[in-house]
Short mmCIF file of C-alpha atoms in Angstrom, two decimals:
data_model
loop_
_atom_site.label_atom_id
_atom_site.label_comp_id
_atom_site.label_asym_id
_atom_site.label_seq_id
_atom_site.Cartn_x
_atom_site.Cartn_y
_atom_site.Cartn_z
CA MET A 1 15.70 29.33 9.22
CA SER A 2 16.08 33.35 11.25
CA ASN A 3 18.77 31.53 12.72
CA VAL A 4 21.57 32.00 9.99
CA ARG A 5 23.20 34.76 8.60
CA ALA A 6 22.29 36.51 5.86
CA ALA A 7 26.24 37.32 5.73
CA HIS A 8 27.38 34.24 3.55
CA LEU A 9 25.44 32.49 1.50
CA THR A 10 27.28 28.34 0.65
CA ARG A 11 25.92 26.04 -1.39
CA ARG A 12 23.76 24.11 1.47
CA GLY A 13 22.61 28.11 1.85
CA ILE A 14 20.97 29.18 -1.50
CA LEU A 15 19.77 25.71 -1.42
CA ALA A 16 17.35 25.93 2.13
CA ALA A 17 16.48 29.45 1.03
CA GLY A 18 15.69 29.84 -2.77
CA GLY A 19 17.93 27.24 -5.19
CA ALA A 20 16.34 24.10 -5.07
CA LEU A 21 14.80 26.44 -6.57
CA GLY A 22 13.83 29.63 -6.02
CA LEU A 23 12.75 30.05 -2.48
CA GLY A 24 13.08 33.83 -1.78
CA ALA A 25 11.30 34.85 1.14
CA ALA A 26 13.97 32.33 3.02
CA LEU A 27 17.07 34.33 0.48
CA ALA A 28 15.93 37.39 1.70
CA ALA A 29 15.68 36.05 5.52
CA CYS A 30 18.80 33.63 5.85
CA GLY A 31 21.40 31.95 4.40
CA ASP A 32 24.76 30.95 5.97
CA ASP A 33 25.05 27.01 5.88
CA ASP A 34 23.89 25.96 8.05
CA ALA A 35 4.21 10.07 15.18
CA LYS A 36 2.68 8.61 13.12
CA SER A 37 0.65 9.26 9.63
CA GLY A 38 -2.41 9.63 8.62
CA SER A 39 -2.52 5.41 7.03
CA SER A 40 -3.76 5.68 3.12
CA GLY A 41 -6.05 2.52 3.82
CA LYS A 42 -2.85 -0.50 3.33
CA GLU A 43 -0.44 -0.33 5.64
CA THR A 44 2.39 -2.89 5.28
CA THR A 45 2.93 -4.83 7.96
CA ALA A 46 6.18 -6.07 6.26
CA ALA A 47 8.92 -4.60 9.65
CA GLU A 48 7.80 -8.05 11.19
CA SER A 49 10.11 -9.36 8.65
CA GLY A 50 13.60 -9.48 7.76
CA PRO A 51 17.04 -9.03 7.18
CA TRP A 52 16.63 -5.19 5.66
CA THR A 53 18.97 -3.52 2.52
CA PHE A 54 18.31 -0.57 0.47
CA LYS A 55 21.22 1.19 -1.56
CA ASP A 56 20.48 4.77 -0.74
CA ASP A 57 22.31 7.80 -3.67
CA ARG A 58 25.23 8.37 -2.09
CA GLY A 59 25.78 5.11 -2.69
CA THR A 60 25.75 4.07 1.43
CA THR A 61 24.56 0.42 1.50
CA VAL A 62 21.93 0.00 4.83
CA LYS A 63 21.89 -2.84 6.79
CA LEU A 64 19.32 -3.68 9.69
CA ASP A 65 18.09 -7.56 10.64
CA LYS A 66 14.98 -6.43 10.22
CA VAL A 67 12.67 -4.34 7.97
CA PRO A 68 12.87 -0.51 9.57
CA ALA A 69 9.25 -0.23 11.39
CA ASN A 70 9.82 3.60 13.12
CA ILE A 71 10.22 4.79 10.40
CA VAL A 72 10.74 9.38 10.07
CA ALA A 73 11.60 11.44 6.93
CA PHE A 74 11.36 14.57 5.56
CA VAL A 75 7.65 15.59 4.65
CA GLY A 76 7.64 15.14 0.89
CA VAL A 77 9.65 12.30 1.38
CA ALA A 78 6.70 10.81 4.18
CA ALA A 79 3.66 11.59 1.52
CA ALA A 80 5.14 9.34 -1.48
CA LEU A 81 5.60 6.98 1.70
CA TYR A 82 2.32 6.87 2.35
CA ASP A 83 0.75 6.92 -1.56
CA TYR A 84 2.37 3.93 -1.70
CA GLY A 85 0.53 2.63 1.98
CA VAL A 86 3.91 3.56 4.18
CA SER A 87 3.31 4.18 7.86
CA VAL A 88 6.41 7.29 9.45
CA LYS A 89 6.23 7.46 13.14
CA GLY A 90 7.71 10.97 12.87
CA VAL A 91 8.44 13.69 9.91
CA PHE A 92 10.82 17.11 10.17
CA GLY A 93 10.33 19.88 7.16
CA PRO A 94 7.57 21.94 6.22
CA THR A 95 4.29 20.27 7.77
CA ARG A 96 1.79 23.42 8.80
CA THR A 97 0.83 26.60 8.00
CA LYS A 98 0.69 29.00 10.26
CA ASP A 99 -2.71 28.00 11.03
CA GLY A 100 -2.01 24.78 11.28
CA LYS A 101 -3.55 23.59 7.33
CA ALA A 102 -1.50 20.96 5.68
CA ASP A 103 1.64 22.20 3.74
CA VAL A 104 1.94 21.64 0.46
CA GLN A 105 4.84 19.48 1.20
CA ALA A 106 2.82 17.06 3.22
CA GLY A 107 0.12 15.72 0.25
CA ASP A 108 -2.50 13.53 1.88
CA MET A 109 -0.98 13.09 5.41
CA ASP A 110 -3.04 14.07 8.23
CA VAL A 111 -0.61 16.31 9.68
CA SER A 112 -2.64 16.95 13.02
CA LYS A 113 -1.86 12.91 13.38
CA LEU A 114 1.66 13.52 12.85
CA THR A 115 4.45 13.99 15.67
CA VAL A 116 6.28 16.38 13.75
CA LEU A 117 10.10 17.02 14.71
CA GLY A 118 10.72 20.00 13.36
CA ASN A 119 8.26 22.63 10.73
CA GLU A 120 11.16 24.56 9.81
CA TRP A 121 14.59 25.06 8.09
CA GLY A 122 17.32 24.78 11.22
CA GLN A 123 14.02 23.27 13.64
CA PHE A 124 14.83 19.53 14.06
CA ASN A 125 14.19 18.73 18.20
CA VAL A 126 16.45 15.58 18.68
CA GLU A 127 14.82 14.06 21.78
CA LYS A 128 11.79 14.26 20.78
CA TYR A 129 13.03 11.99 17.72
CA ALA A 130 14.94 10.01 19.83
CA ALA A 131 11.84 9.17 22.05
CA LEU A 132 10.52 7.22 18.85
CA ALA A 133 13.14 4.87 19.01
CA PRO A 134 14.17 4.84 15.02
CA ASP A 135 15.27 2.37 12.32
CA VAL A 136 16.15 4.57 9.90
CA LEU A 137 15.83 8.83 8.96
CA VAL A 138 14.89 8.96 5.23
CA THR A 139 15.05 12.96 3.71
CA THR A 140 16.61 14.10 0.03
CA LEU A 141 19.49 15.11 -1.04
CA PHE A 142 19.83 18.03 -3.10
CA ASP A 143 23.39 18.97 -3.45
CA ALA A 144 27.22 16.05 -5.30
CA ALA A 145 27.88 16.25 -1.43
CA GLY A 146 24.68 14.15 -0.71
CA THR A 147 23.42 16.20 3.15
CA LEU A 148 20.61 15.06 3.33
CA TRP A 149 17.60 17.39 3.95
CA TYR A 150 16.72 20.07 6.46
CA VAL A 151 19.39 17.51 9.57
CA PRO A 152 20.05 20.88 10.84
CA ASP A 153 24.75 21.77 10.69
CA GLU A 154 24.55 21.73 14.29
CA SER A 155 23.16 18.46 15.23
CA LYS A 156 23.90 16.53 12.12
CA ASP A 157 26.42 14.26 14.31
CA LYS A 158 23.66 13.87 16.95
CA ILE A 159 20.64 12.85 14.38
CA ALA A 160 23.78 9.62 13.04
CA LYS A 161 24.04 8.26 15.99
CA LEU A 162 20.29 7.51 16.42
CA ALA A 163 20.03 5.45 13.61
CA PRO A 164 21.14 4.57 9.91
CA SER A 165 19.52 7.83 7.18
CA VAL A 166 18.88 6.81 3.66
CA GLY A 167 19.25 9.68 1.26
CA ILE A 168 17.18 9.61 -2.61
CA SER A 169 19.17 12.21 -4.14
CA ALA A 170 17.00 15.02 -6.75
CA TYR A 171 19.88 16.19 -7.49
CA ASP A 172 21.29 17.67 -11.27
CA ARG A 173 18.78 14.47 -12.87
CA GLN A 174 15.05 14.32 -14.17
CA LEU A 175 12.24 13.75 -11.60
CA THR A 176 12.35 10.30 -12.62
CA VAL A 177 15.11 8.88 -11.28
CA PRO A 178 13.70 10.11 -7.72
CA LEU A 179 9.95 8.41 -9.02
CA GLN A 180 11.65 5.48 -9.94
CA ARG A 181 14.26 5.23 -5.99
CA VAL A 182 11.43 6.45 -4.18
CA TRP A 183 8.67 3.37 -5.77
CA ALA A 184 12.13 1.40 -4.94
CA LEU A 185 12.04 1.97 -1.46
CA ALA A 186 8.96 2.26 -1.02
CA GLU A 187 9.10 -2.05 -2.41
CA SER A 188 12.09 -2.45 0.00
CA LEU A 189 9.93 -1.34 2.32
CA GLY A 190 6.58 -3.63 2.44
CA ALA A 191 4.55 -2.16 0.06
CA ASP A 192 2.58 -3.42 -2.54
CA MET A 193 3.76 -1.71 -5.39
CA THR A 194 1.01 -3.91 -8.02
CA ALA A 195 -2.36 -3.01 -6.11
CA SER A 196 -4.28 -1.11 -9.08
CA LYS A 197 -4.12 2.39 -7.11
CA VAL A 198 -0.60 2.30 -7.10
CA THR A 199 -0.24 0.84 -10.26
CA ASP A 200 -3.18 3.18 -11.65
CA ALA A 201 -0.63 6.31 -10.69
CA LYS A 202 1.98 4.83 -12.48
CA LYS A 203 0.14 5.30 -15.77
CA ARG A 204 -1.75 8.32 -15.42
CA PHE A 205 2.41 9.87 -15.32
CA GLU A 206 3.38 8.71 -18.08
CA ASP A 207 0.18 9.13 -20.29
CA ALA A 208 1.10 12.70 -18.94
CA SER A 209 4.53 12.41 -19.83
CA SER A 210 2.94 11.51 -23.46
CA ARG A 211 0.94 14.55 -24.14
CA LEU A 212 3.89 17.12 -23.05
CA ARG A 213 5.78 16.41 -25.27
CA ALA A 214 3.55 15.97 -28.32
CA ALA A 215 2.28 19.52 -26.87
CA ALA A 216 5.81 21.28 -26.77
CA LYS A 217 5.57 19.38 -30.42
CA ALA A 218 3.10 21.29 -31.29
CA HIS A 219 3.68 24.09 -29.42
CA PRO A 220 7.63 25.02 -29.95
CA ASP A 221 6.84 28.54 -29.57
CA ILE A 222 5.22 28.57 -26.06
CA THR A 223 8.54 29.73 -24.28
CA VAL A 224 7.74 28.85 -20.63
CA LEU A 225 9.53 30.04 -17.39
CA ALA A 226 10.69 28.80 -13.58
CA GLY A 227 9.77 32.55 -10.95
CA SER A 228 9.74 32.77 -7.33
CA ALA A 229 8.79 35.55 -5.41
CA ALA A 230 10.26 36.51 -1.93
CA GLN A 231 9.55 40.48 -1.76
CA ASP A 232 12.71 41.90 -2.14
CA LEU A 233 13.05 39.57 -5.31
CA PHE A 234 11.91 37.49 -7.85
CA TYR A 235 14.41 34.26 -8.33
CA VAL A 236 14.53 33.13 -12.69
CA SER A 237 15.22 29.03 -12.32
CA GLY A 238 17.12 27.11 -14.77
CA SER A 239 17.06 23.82 -15.96
CA ASN A 240 19.95 21.93 -15.25
CA LEU A 241 19.94 20.90 -11.52
CA SER A 242 16.03 20.81 -10.68
CA VAL A 243 14.40 17.54 -11.34
CA ASP A 244 11.48 19.05 -12.54
CA LEU A 245 12.57 21.81 -15.36
CA GLU A 246 14.55 18.52 -16.01
CA TYR A 247 12.27 16.81 -17.19
CA PHE A 248 10.65 18.84 -19.47
CA LYS A 249 12.82 20.40 -20.69
CA ALA A 250 13.33 17.06 -21.60
CA LEU A 251 10.46 16.55 -23.01
CA GLY A 252 10.75 19.60 -25.13
CA VAL A 253 9.94 22.54 -23.35
CA ASN A 254 11.12 25.58 -24.31
CA PHE A 255 12.03 27.42 -21.01
CA VAL A 256 13.51 30.89 -20.85
CA GLU A 257 16.49 30.79 -18.61
CA PRO A 258 20.05 32.50 -17.09
CA SER A 259 22.80 31.59 -18.92
CA ALA A 260 25.17 29.18 -17.50
CA SER A 261 27.90 32.56 -16.51
CA VAL A 262 24.77 34.08 -14.64
CA LEU A 263 23.59 30.81 -12.91
CA LYS A 264 27.26 30.62 -11.61
CA ALA A 265 26.51 33.11 -8.44
CA SER A 266 24.07 30.71 -7.25
CA GLY A 267 26.14 27.66 -7.36
CA GLY A 268 23.78 26.88 -11.04
CA TRP A 269 20.11 27.27 -9.61
CA TYR A 270 18.70 30.17 -10.46
CA GLU A 271 19.19 34.38 -10.93
CA SER A 272 17.87 36.59 -8.92
CA LEU A 273 16.46 40.96 -9.82
CA SER A 274 14.81 43.22 -8.64
CA TRP A 275 11.27 43.84 -9.40
CA GLU A 276 11.93 46.80 -11.08
CA ASN A 277 13.79 44.57 -14.02
CA VAL A 278 11.31 41.47 -13.67
CA ASP A 279 10.79 41.84 -17.24
CA LYS A 280 14.25 40.65 -17.48
CA TYR A 281 12.58 38.29 -20.19
CA LYS A 282 9.76 37.24 -21.83
CA ALA A 283 7.67 34.37 -21.66
CA ASP A 284 4.25 33.33 -22.83
CA ILE A 285 3.99 30.81 -19.94
CA ILE A 286 5.13 31.42 -16.03
CA MET A 287 5.01 28.76 -13.74
CA MET A 288 5.65 29.96 -10.05
CA ASP A 289 6.70 28.60 -7.13
CA ASP A 290 4.17 27.05 -4.43
CA ARG A 291 5.57 26.65 -1.62
CA THR A 292 4.25 27.90 1.26
CA ALA A 293 7.40 30.13 2.40
CA THR A 294 7.58 32.07 -1.37
CA ILE A 295 4.53 34.82 -2.28
CA GLN A 296 2.31 33.51 -4.56
CA PRO A 297 0.94 35.17 -7.07
CA ALA A 298 -1.84 36.02 -6.69
CA ASP A 299 -0.53 37.80 -3.10
CA ILE A 300 2.09 39.40 -6.11
CA THR A 301 1.72 43.82 -5.10
CA GLN A 302 4.36 44.58 -7.68
CA ALA A 303 3.59 46.80 -10.92
CA THR A 304 6.01 44.84 -13.12
CA TRP A 305 4.91 42.58 -12.34
CA LYS A 306 1.23 42.73 -13.65
CA LYS A 307 2.36 44.38 -17.10
CA LEU A 308 3.93 40.97 -17.91
CA PRO A 309 2.23 39.60 -20.80
CA ALA A 310 2.56 36.15 -19.64
CA VAL A 311 0.56 38.44 -15.89
CA LYS A 312 -1.80 39.54 -18.22
CA ALA A 313 -2.77 36.49 -20.48
CA GLY A 314 -4.09 35.06 -16.80
CA GLN A 315 -0.42 32.91 -17.70
CA VAL A 316 0.98 31.51 -14.52
CA ILE A 317 0.71 28.56 -13.55
CA ALA A 318 2.36 26.95 -10.05
CA ARG A 319 5.40 25.08 -10.15
CA SER A 320 6.91 22.49 -7.16
CA PRO A 321 9.90 22.67 -6.67
CA GLU A 322 10.10 19.94 -4.86
CA PRO A 323 8.06 17.84 -5.91
CA ILE A 324 6.74 14.93 -3.27
CA PHE A 325 7.78 11.61 -5.53
CA SER A 326 4.99 8.57 -5.65
CA TYR A 327 3.13 9.27 -9.19
CA ASP A 328 0.37 10.05 -8.67
CA LYS A 329 1.53 13.68 -7.26
CA CYS A 330 3.12 13.71 -10.02
CA VAL A 331 0.50 13.66 -12.46
CA ALA A 332 -1.06 16.81 -12.13
CA MET A 333 1.94 19.03 -12.17
CA VAL A 334 2.51 17.61 -15.57
CA GLU A 335 -0.95 17.15 -16.50
CA ASN A 336 -0.49 20.86 -16.03
CA LEU A 337 2.40 22.45 -17.24
CA ALA A 338 1.09 20.21 -20.64
CA LYS A 339 -2.48 22.53 -20.75
CA ALA A 340 -0.86 25.29 -20.18
CA ILE A 341 1.22 24.52 -22.54
CA GLU A 342 -2.32 23.29 -25.25
CA THR A 343 -3.76 26.57 -24.35
CA ALA A 344 -1.89 29.00 -24.40
CA LYS A 345 -1.46 32.87 -26.68
CA LYS A 346 1.61 34.15 -27.51
CA VAL A 347 2.81 36.87 -26.54
CA SER A 348 6.82 37.27 -25.89
#
């Protein structure tokens, strides 16, 4: 991300830098546009069969003679497919932290066994990608234009010539939609969607959602703010474009958020505040961006942050702005918010 200029923010730059959703550390530094996985114990063998067809969320239909065996995916999508027993040949996007451990977006994958084509924004080793002989590339979409997430603009044409792509949209829809789409993709790739591990996770997600709906109904006065921390700025997310926040709002969660006119400057994603003005919005619970490029709550040193009522009350929880779209991985995020609302004190 350091190779992009800070002066000119396009929508894609905003997304990379924090819109999706407040990844402020990157926004402070940049802003312009511009393998093998560990086994889950039951890998698919459907690649021996065919043909294969899948219509993605851009309306693009990919047709292959066989179910793709050599899959390259954005790390979060790879992590979701892994939960369904589908392995990938390579990944791109935040996979390993600086100390070599698994990034939060890598899920349960063994990152030591992954072929990583690029770990940061703007990184994508095209030569290494070609060497994998990819059948298909899979990633998410965070805008209406269908821009492939974490596929660099400067090399997207070269990448496109090597294999067709599939885009799963995480833009302006509720969480259940990409969950269903990744489910359909995994099923098309040969995953056993009747396995107890899979069906149990879906049931747990549905139960967690019912719990959150009940908690929100029982505590309508409890307000929630979604934030993200950078060195110089604090980002307050709007709820109308993010898959998790749209879903939580539909379940009845009472969000405190910027007005539409304020959000307009970021394409509808967030409002940026100086740390001196971090108390602009009052909330009982603060959900904080858990991605590794952001500053985590325990490391925030600003006095204004520490004075916030929700912080003083210990009512700060983690949020995953880029969820891993498997039911198993989305259970905790729903349960955590439900528990927070159930137990929160009114402090705003």
